[in-house]
mmCIF file of C-alpha atoms in Angstrom:
data_model
loop_
_atom_site.group_PDB
_atom_site.id
_atom_site.type_symbol
_atom_site.label_atom_id
_atom_site.label_comp_id
_atom_site.label_asym_id
_atom_site.label_seq_id
_atom_site.Cartn_x
_atom_site.Cartn_y
_atom_site.Cartn_z
ATOM 1 C CA MET A 291 23.914 -47.482 6.164
ATOM 2 C CA GLY A 292 22.163 -48.535 2.967
ATOM 3 C CA GLN A 293 20.469 -46.640 0.191
ATOM 4 C CA ALA A 294 17.879 -48.291 -2.317
ATOM 5 C CA CYS A 295 14.550 -47.441 -3.896
ATOM 6 C CA CYS A 296 15.056 -43.775 -2.582
ATOM 7 C CA CYS A 297 15.002 -45.007 1.135
ATOM 8 C CA LEU A 298 18.130 -44.466 3.290
ATOM 9 C CA GLN A 299 18.972 -45.679 6.546
ATOM 10 C CA VAL A 300 20.794 -43.879 9.344
ATOM 11 C CA ASP A 301 22.485 -45.744 12.111
ATOM 12 C CA GLN A 302 22.362 -44.822 15.858
ATOM 13 C CA SER A 303 24.859 -42.043 17.121
ATOM 14 C CA THR A 304 25.366 -41.096 13.470
ATOM 15 C CA VAL A 305 23.664 -38.290 11.365
ATOM 16 C CA ALA A 306 23.721 -37.955 7.734
ATOM 17 C CA ILE A 307 24.203 -34.771 5.719
ATOM 18 C CA LYS A 308 21.585 -34.401 2.816
ATOM 19 C CA GLU A 309 22.401 -31.903 -0.169
ATOM 20 C CA THR A 310 20.042 -30.959 -2.917
ATOM 21 C CA PHE A 311 21.760 -30.058 -6.151
ATOM 22 C CA GLY A 312 25.049 -29.739 -4.221
ATOM 23 C CA ARG A 313 23.321 -27.309 -1.558
ATOM 24 C CA PHE A 314 23.273 -28.281 2.297
ATOM 25 C CA GLY A 315 19.743 -29.415 2.591
ATOM 26 C CA ASP A 316 18.915 -31.081 6.069
ATOM 27 C CA VAL A 317 20.589 -33.372 8.900
ATOM 28 C CA LEU A 318 19.095 -36.850 8.902
ATOM 29 C CA HIS A 319 18.945 -38.416 12.323
ATOM 30 C CA PRO A 320 19.205 -42.049 12.901
ATOM 31 C CA GLY A 321 16.302 -44.018 11.320
ATOM 32 C CA CYS A 322 14.829 -44.434 7.720
ATOM 33 C CA HIS A 323 14.390 -41.639 5.476
ATOM 34 C CA CYS A 324 13.066 -41.013 1.913
ATOM 35 C CA LEU A 325 15.733 -39.779 -0.184
ATOM 36 C CA PRO A 326 14.248 -39.211 -4.006
ATOM 37 C CA TRP A 327 17.778 -38.886 -5.731
ATOM 38 C CA CYS A 328 15.685 -38.103 -9.082
ATOM 39 C CA LEU A 329 15.117 -34.652 -7.507
ATOM 40 C CA GLY A 330 18.673 -33.804 -6.885
ATOM 41 C CA HIS A 331 18.819 -35.317 -3.489
ATOM 42 C CA GLN A 332 21.811 -37.082 -2.128
ATOM 43 C CA ILE A 333 23.977 -37.801 0.905
ATOM 44 C CA ALA A 334 26.961 -35.689 1.258
ATOM 45 C CA GLY A 335 28.498 -37.512 3.997
ATOM 46 C CA TYR A 336 27.880 -38.922 7.529
ATOM 47 C CA LEU A 337 28.934 -37.573 10.902
ATOM 48 C CA SER A 338 29.421 -39.811 13.884
ATOM 49 C CA LEU A 339 28.051 -38.399 17.260
ATOM 50 C CA ARG A 340 30.424 -40.656 19.366
ATOM 51 C CA VAL A 341 33.028 -39.648 21.922
ATOM 52 C CA GLN A 342 36.068 -39.824 19.894
ATOM 53 C CA GLN A 343 39.825 -39.701 21.477
ATOM 54 C CA LEU A 344 42.908 -38.006 20.160
ATOM 55 C CA ASP A 345 46.288 -38.525 21.626
ATOM 56 C CA VAL A 346 48.802 -35.837 20.972
ATOM 57 C CA ARG A 347 52.389 -35.715 21.779
ATOM 58 C CA CYS A 348 54.039 -32.229 22.114
ATOM 59 C CA GLU A 349 57.871 -31.812 22.623
ATOM 60 C CA THR A 350 58.626 -28.565 24.408
ATOM 61 C CA LYS A 351 60.947 -27.492 27.371
ATOM 62 C CA THR A 352 60.470 -26.401 30.918
ATOM 63 C CA LYS A 353 61.629 -22.991 32.586
ATOM 64 C CA ASP A 354 64.775 -24.738 33.843
ATOM 65 C CA ASN A 355 65.394 -25.735 30.314
ATOM 66 C CA VAL A 356 64.831 -29.323 30.377
ATOM 67 C CA PHE A 357 63.148 -31.027 27.184
ATOM 68 C CA VAL A 358 59.910 -33.138 27.684
ATOM 69 C CA THR A 359 57.238 -34.752 25.820
ATOM 70 C CA VAL A 360 53.962 -34.060 26.846
ATOM 71 C CA VAL A 361 51.353 -36.510 25.955
ATOM 72 C CA ALA A 362 47.697 -35.052 26.284
ATOM 73 C CA SER A 363 44.441 -37.007 25.432
ATOM 74 C CA ILE A 364 41.626 -34.990 24.007
ATOM 75 C CA GLN A 365 38.180 -36.617 23.963
ATOM 76 C CA TYR A 366 35.696 -34.781 21.782
ATOM 77 C CA ARG A 367 32.376 -35.133 19.947
ATOM 78 C CA ALA A 368 29.965 -33.582 17.482
ATOM 79 C CA LEU A 369 27.194 -31.700 18.539
ATOM 80 C CA ALA A 370 23.814 -33.209 16.648
ATOM 81 C CA ASP A 371 22.221 -29.589 16.751
ATOM 82 C CA LYS A 372 25.472 -28.188 14.912
ATOM 83 C CA ALA A 373 26.088 -31.276 12.585
ATOM 84 C CA SER A 374 26.167 -28.877 9.531
ATOM 85 C CA ASP A 375 28.953 -26.633 11.037
ATOM 86 C CA ALA A 376 31.091 -29.887 12.263
ATOM 87 C CA PHE A 377 30.792 -31.284 8.759
ATOM 88 C CA TYR A 378 31.339 -28.317 6.574
ATOM 89 C CA LYS A 379 33.570 -25.765 8.442
ATOM 90 C CA LEU A 380 36.578 -28.052 9.131
ATOM 91 C CA SER A 381 38.327 -30.411 6.778
ATOM 92 C CA ASN A 382 40.637 -32.036 9.277
ATOM 93 C CA THR A 383 39.150 -32.025 12.652
ATOM 94 C CA ARG A 384 42.015 -33.896 14.301
ATOM 95 C CA GLU A 385 44.767 -31.766 13.256
ATOM 96 C CA GLN A 386 42.973 -28.495 14.081
ATOM 97 C CA ILE A 387 42.742 -30.053 17.642
ATOM 98 C CA GLN A 388 46.229 -31.016 17.542
ATOM 99 C CA SER A 389 47.166 -27.323 16.468
ATOM 100 C CA TYR A 390 45.408 -25.911 19.334
ATOM 101 C CA VAL A 391 46.885 -28.231 21.884
ATOM 102 C CA PHE A 392 50.303 -27.502 20.630
ATOM 103 C CA ASP A 393 49.859 -23.926 21.044
ATOM 104 C CA VAL A 394 48.493 -23.995 24.661
ATOM 105 C CA ILE A 395 51.081 -26.546 26.111
ATOM 106 C CA ARG A 396 54.061 -24.653 24.491
ATOM 107 C CA ALA A 397 52.581 -21.450 26.023
ATOM 108 C CA SER A 398 52.076 -22.931 29.595
ATOM 109 C CA VAL A 399 54.827 -25.624 30.287
ATOM 110 C CA PRO A 400 57.860 -23.253 29.646
ATOM 111 C CA LYS A 401 56.724 -20.919 32.638
ATOM 112 C CA LEU A 402 57.076 -23.799 34.806
ATOM 113 C CA ASN A 403 60.077 -25.945 36.524
ATOM 114 C CA LEU A 404 60.233 -29.371 35.533
ATOM 115 C CA ASP A 405 59.011 -30.496 39.281
ATOM 116 C CA ASP A 406 56.189 -28.048 38.743
ATOM 117 C CA ALA A 407 55.022 -29.213 35.518
ATOM 118 C CA PHE A 408 54.353 -32.620 37.218
ATOM 119 C CA GLU A 409 52.932 -31.320 39.955
ATOM 120 C CA GLN A 410 50.553 -28.869 37.952
ATOM 121 C CA LYS A 411 49.485 -31.499 35.284
ATOM 122 C CA ASN A 412 45.659 -30.645 36.116
ATOM 123 C CA ASP A 413 46.418 -26.840 35.308
ATOM 124 C CA ILE A 414 47.829 -27.629 32.028
ATOM 125 C CA ALA A 415 44.991 -29.866 31.078
ATOM 126 C CA ARG A 416 42.513 -27.267 32.275
ATOM 127 C CA ALA A 417 44.201 -24.634 30.177
ATOM 128 C CA VAL A 418 44.096 -26.720 27.203
ATOM 129 C CA GLU A 419 40.433 -27.717 27.661
ATOM 130 C CA ASP A 420 39.340 -24.019 28.200
ATOM 131 C CA GLU A 421 41.157 -22.876 24.683
ATOM 132 C CA LEU A 422 39.779 -25.978 22.798
ATOM 133 C CA GLU A 423 36.318 -25.299 24.259
ATOM 134 C CA LYS A 424 36.289 -21.674 23.055
ATOM 135 C CA ALA A 425 37.896 -22.723 19.621
ATOM 136 C CA MET A 426 35.833 -25.792 18.686
ATOM 137 C CA SER A 427 32.416 -24.523 19.969
ATOM 138 C CA MET A 428 32.121 -22.402 16.887
ATOM 139 C CA TYR A 429 32.868 -25.532 14.588
ATOM 140 C CA GLY A 430 30.143 -27.670 16.168
ATOM 141 C CA TYR A 431 32.413 -29.694 18.553
ATOM 142 C CA GLU A 432 32.365 -30.264 22.386
ATOM 143 C CA ILE A 433 35.385 -30.947 24.394
ATOM 144 C CA VAL A 434 34.352 -33.609 26.649
ATOM 145 C CA GLN A 435 37.670 -34.412 28.380
ATOM 146 C CA THR A 436 41.163 -33.073 28.326
ATOM 147 C CA LEU A 437 43.763 -35.123 30.190
ATOM 148 C CA ILE A 438 47.563 -34.784 30.521
ATOM 149 C CA VAL A 439 48.432 -38.526 30.724
ATOM 150 C CA ASP A 440 52.176 -38.251 30.504
ATOM 151 C CA ILE A 441 55.278 -36.034 30.858
ATOM 152 C CA GLU A 442 58.187 -37.544 29.660
ATOM 153 C CA PRO A 443 61.673 -35.887 30.205
ATOM 154 C CA ASP A 444 64.771 -36.509 28.100
ATOM 155 C CA GLU A 445 66.276 -40.010 29.038
ATOM 156 C CA HIS A 446 69.539 -38.460 30.380
ATOM 157 C CA VAL A 447 67.262 -36.191 32.862
ATOM 158 C CA LYS A 448 65.406 -39.150 33.841
ATOM 159 C CA ARG A 449 68.239 -40.964 34.583
ATOM 160 C CA ALA A 450 69.678 -38.126 36.526
ATOM 161 C CA MET A 451 66.558 -37.819 38.438
ATOM 162 C CA ASN A 452 66.665 -41.460 39.358
ATOM 163 C CA GLU A 453 70.183 -41.059 40.689
ATOM 164 C CA ILE A 454 69.372 -38.311 42.569
ATOM 165 C CA ASN A 455 66.131 -39.812 44.340
ATOM 166 C CA ALA A 456 68.463 -43.211 44.858
ATOM 167 C CA ALA A 457 71.073 -40.946 46.707
ATOM 168 C CA ALA A 458 68.470 -39.476 48.846
ATOM 169 C CA ARG A 459 67.027 -42.871 50.004
ATOM 170 C CA LEU A 460 70.738 -44.299 50.514
ATOM 171 C CA ARG A 461 71.397 -41.149 52.727
ATOM 172 C CA VAL A 462 68.315 -41.755 54.701
ATOM 173 C CA ALA A 463 69.353 -45.598 55.009
ATOM 174 C CA ALA A 464 72.945 -44.664 56.220
ATOM 175 C CA ASN A 465 71.196 -42.188 58.787
ATOM 176 C CA GLU A 466 68.938 -45.272 60.005
ATOM 177 C CA LYS A 467 71.701 -47.279 60.314
ATOM 178 C CA ALA A 468 73.860 -45.007 62.306
ATOM 179 C CA GLU A 469 71.099 -44.523 64.608
ATOM 180 C CA ALA A 470 70.507 -48.112 65.242
ATOM 181 C CA GLU A 471 74.317 -48.595 65.720
ATOM 182 C CA LYS A 472 74.160 -45.851 68.225
ATOM 183 C CA ILE A 473 71.407 -47.454 70.087
ATOM 184 C CA LEU A 474 73.249 -50.819 70.065
ATOM 185 C CA GLN A 475 76.242 -48.952 71.605
ATOM 186 C CA ILE A 476 74.269 -47.274 74.130
ATOM 187 C CA LYS A 477 72.512 -50.397 75.196
ATOM 188 C CA ARG A 478 75.752 -52.533 75.344
ATOM 189 C CA ALA A 479 77.341 -49.879 77.566
ATOM 190 C CA GLU A 480 74.363 -49.922 79.888
ATOM 191 C CA GLY A 481 74.493 -53.734 79.978
ATOM 192 C CA ASP A 482 78.190 -53.539 80.787
ATOM 193 C CA ALA A 483 77.638 -50.998 83.540
ATOM 194 C CA GLU A 484 74.886 -52.964 85.081
ATOM 195 C CA SER A 485 77.056 -56.224 84.607
ATOM 196 C CA LYS A 486 79.895 -54.489 86.518
ATOM 197 C CA TYR A 487 77.726 -53.117 89.254
ATOM 198 C CA LEU A 488 76.245 -56.364 89.822
ATOM 199 C CA ALA A 489 79.488 -57.985 90.022
ATOM 200 C CA GLY A 490 80.688 -55.361 92.513
ATOM 201 C CA LEU A 491 77.689 -56.307 94.731
ATOM 202 C CA GLY A 492 78.821 -59.742 94.480
ATOM 203 C CA ILE A 493 82.507 -59.270 95.409
ATOM 204 C CA ALA A 494 81.345 -57.194 98.250
ATOM 205 C CA ARG A 495 78.797 -59.703 99.578
ATOM 206 C CA GLN A 496 81.629 -62.458 99.146
ATOM 207 C CA ARG A 497 83.972 -60.503 101.291
ATOM 208 C CA GLN A 498 81.552 -59.739 103.827
ATOM 209 C CA ALA A 499 80.651 -63.409 104.153
ATOM 210 C CA ILE A 500 84.323 -64.388 104.316
ATOM 211 C CA VAL A 501 84.722 -61.784 107.273
ATOM 212 C CA ASP A 502 81.707 -63.270 108.913
ATOM 213 C CA GLY A 503 82.970 -66.586 108.922
ATOM 214 C CA LEU A 504 86.495 -65.599 109.793
ATOM 215 C CA ARG A 505 85.011 -63.932 113.054
ATOM 216 C CA ASP A 506 82.932 -67.035 113.750
ATOM 217 C CA SER A 507 85.641 -69.185 113.557
ATOM 218 C CA VAL A 508 87.774 -67.179 115.803
ATOM 219 C CA LEU A 509 85.130 -67.289 118.281
ATOM 220 C CA ALA A 510 84.346 -70.646 118.049
ATOM 221 C CA PHE A 511 87.949 -71.783 118.284
ATOM 222 C CA SER A 512 88.559 -69.396 121.486
ATOM 223 C CA VAL A 513 85.645 -71.226 123.179
ATOM 224 C CA ASN A 514 86.477 -75.071 122.262
ATOM 225 C CA VAL A 515 90.296 -74.596 122.839
ATOM 226 C CA PRO A 516 91.133 -72.894 126.372
ATOM 227 C CA GLY A 517 94.055 -70.849 126.504
ATOM 228 C CA THR A 518 94.268 -69.524 122.994
ATOM 229 C CA THR A 519 93.951 -65.994 122.241
ATOM 230 C CA PRO A 520 91.832 -64.526 119.196
ATOM 231 C CA LYS A 521 95.442 -63.353 117.796
ATOM 232 C CA ASP A 522 96.588 -66.929 117.996
ATOM 233 C CA VAL A 523 93.794 -68.323 116.259
ATOM 234 C CA MET A 524 93.597 -65.573 113.605
ATOM 235 C CA ASP A 525 97.298 -66.258 112.585
ATOM 236 C CA MET A 526 96.396 -69.705 112.181
ATOM 237 C CA VAL A 527 93.469 -68.874 109.944
ATOM 238 C CA LEU A 528 95.626 -66.609 107.908
ATOM 239 C CA VAL A 529 98.204 -69.394 107.280
ATOM 240 C CA THR A 530 95.484 -71.571 106.481
ATOM 241 C CA GLN A 531 93.929 -69.274 103.701
ATOM 242 C CA TYR A 532 97.471 -68.797 102.475
ATOM 243 C CA PHE A 533 97.962 -72.517 101.855
ATOM 244 C CA ASP A 534 94.493 -72.777 100.212
ATOM 245 C CA THR A 535 95.200 -69.545 98.026
ATOM 246 C CA MET A 536 98.458 -71.353 96.895
ATOM 247 C CA LYS A 537 96.419 -74.629 95.879
ATOM 248 C CA GLU A 538 93.958 -72.622 93.907
ATOM 249 C CA ILE A 539 97.006 -70.916 92.139
ATOM 250 C CA GLY A 540 98.511 -74.381 91.286
ATOM 251 C CA ALA A 541 95.039 -75.652 90.222
ATOM 252 C CA SER A 542 94.231 -73.027 87.772
ATOM 253 C CA SER A 543 97.403 -71.610 86.739
ATOM 254 C CA LYS A 544 98.445 -72.595 82.950
ATOM 255 C CA SER A 545 102.179 -72.992 84.216
ATOM 256 C CA SER A 546 103.380 -76.726 85.000
ATOM 257 C CA SER A 547 104.904 -75.850 88.314
ATOM 258 C CA VAL A 548 104.806 -73.259 91.236
ATOM 259 C CA PHE A 549 107.975 -72.323 93.205
ATOM 260 C CA ILE A 550 107.074 -71.951 97.002
ATOM 261 C CA PRO A 551 109.187 -71.722 100.329
ATOM 262 C CA HIS A 552 108.952 -74.884 102.024
ATOM 263 C CA GLY A 553 109.610 -76.019 105.595
ATOM 264 C CA PRO A 554 108.629 -75.343 109.108
ATOM 265 C CA GLY A 555 110.641 -72.108 109.389
ATOM 266 C CA ALA A 556 108.840 -70.816 106.106
ATOM 267 C CA VAL A 557 105.364 -71.265 107.642
ATOM 268 C CA ARG A 558 106.611 -68.949 110.667
ATOM 269 C CA ASP A 559 107.940 -66.548 108.259
ATOM 270 C CA ILE A 560 104.508 -66.369 106.030
ATOM 271 C CA ALA A 561 102.627 -65.828 109.552
ATOM 272 C CA ALA A 562 104.832 -63.038 110.326
ATOM 273 C CA GLN A 563 104.842 -61.437 107.151
ATOM 274 C CA ILE A 564 100.905 -61.639 106.991
ATOM 275 C CA ARG A 565 101.151 -60.184 110.434
ATOM 276 C CA ASP A 566 103.282 -57.548 109.784
ATOM 277 C CA GLY A 567 101.299 -56.830 106.841
ATOM 278 C CA LEU A 568 98.048 -56.438 108.805
ATOM 279 C CA LEU A 569 100.140 -54.114 111.314
ATOM 280 C CA GLN A 570 101.372 -51.694 108.530
ATOM 281 C CA ALA A 571 97.869 -51.557 107.055
ATOM 282 C CA ASN A 572 96.292 -50.703 110.394
ATOM 283 C CA THR A 573 98.824 -48.026 110.851
ATOM 284 C CA THR A 574 98.462 -46.587 107.675
ATOM 285 C CA LEU A 575 94.660 -46.242 108.377
ATOM 286 C CA GLN A 576 95.254 -44.484 111.485
#
């Protein structure tokens, strides 16, 4: 901006307020203007038409008695067709806007709980914008946008909220961990049951194979050795199985020695004991 030789330059997005002998004369728009100061014309001041921003921090409390600091961002600009009102009617535009913001926020937030205040930020911003629009339009200003950019609770309240959130997440994690352990136990039990079932099938098949082998051995011995009865062959097979069993015990036992009866008479006693055991079993089953 400059004034020389009665000429005045007004920059873009700016208007100048011209007075004549101290009285409002005209609004000078961007460009070059003739201003004969010798006739009492002078520039009272300049008014920017750019959008300006005012950040307001307002401390208040919620319905559940939690003190919070609400940060509001007000974007406003002067209207070119009401430049004289914007220049003369307000001495301090920013303080005037701040007063209206304080009034609306302190009337709206105490009606809400803390959680509701966070959820209804847009409603609070809309209430502030509506009140400012009605109040500032008569002064030549337009409210472009009103934003509630932050709601800051007291530090102790913020810490308590974080602890509540952390506890809730830990509870969910504990439930998930317990559910995972439950699934592992169920799967482990199912695997153990399946293993035992298959082991039972294996034992049954093993016993069936032993019975089939004994039957085939008795039949083959009776055919190849004339004069023997199936009973004689069975006694011999049982005695053989007994000694094989004792051999396995001696080979797999952790003890260094195993005591068993020895001598020809011991073999006869063993055969008799096996025979008597089979007879008693048959009698019991009958």
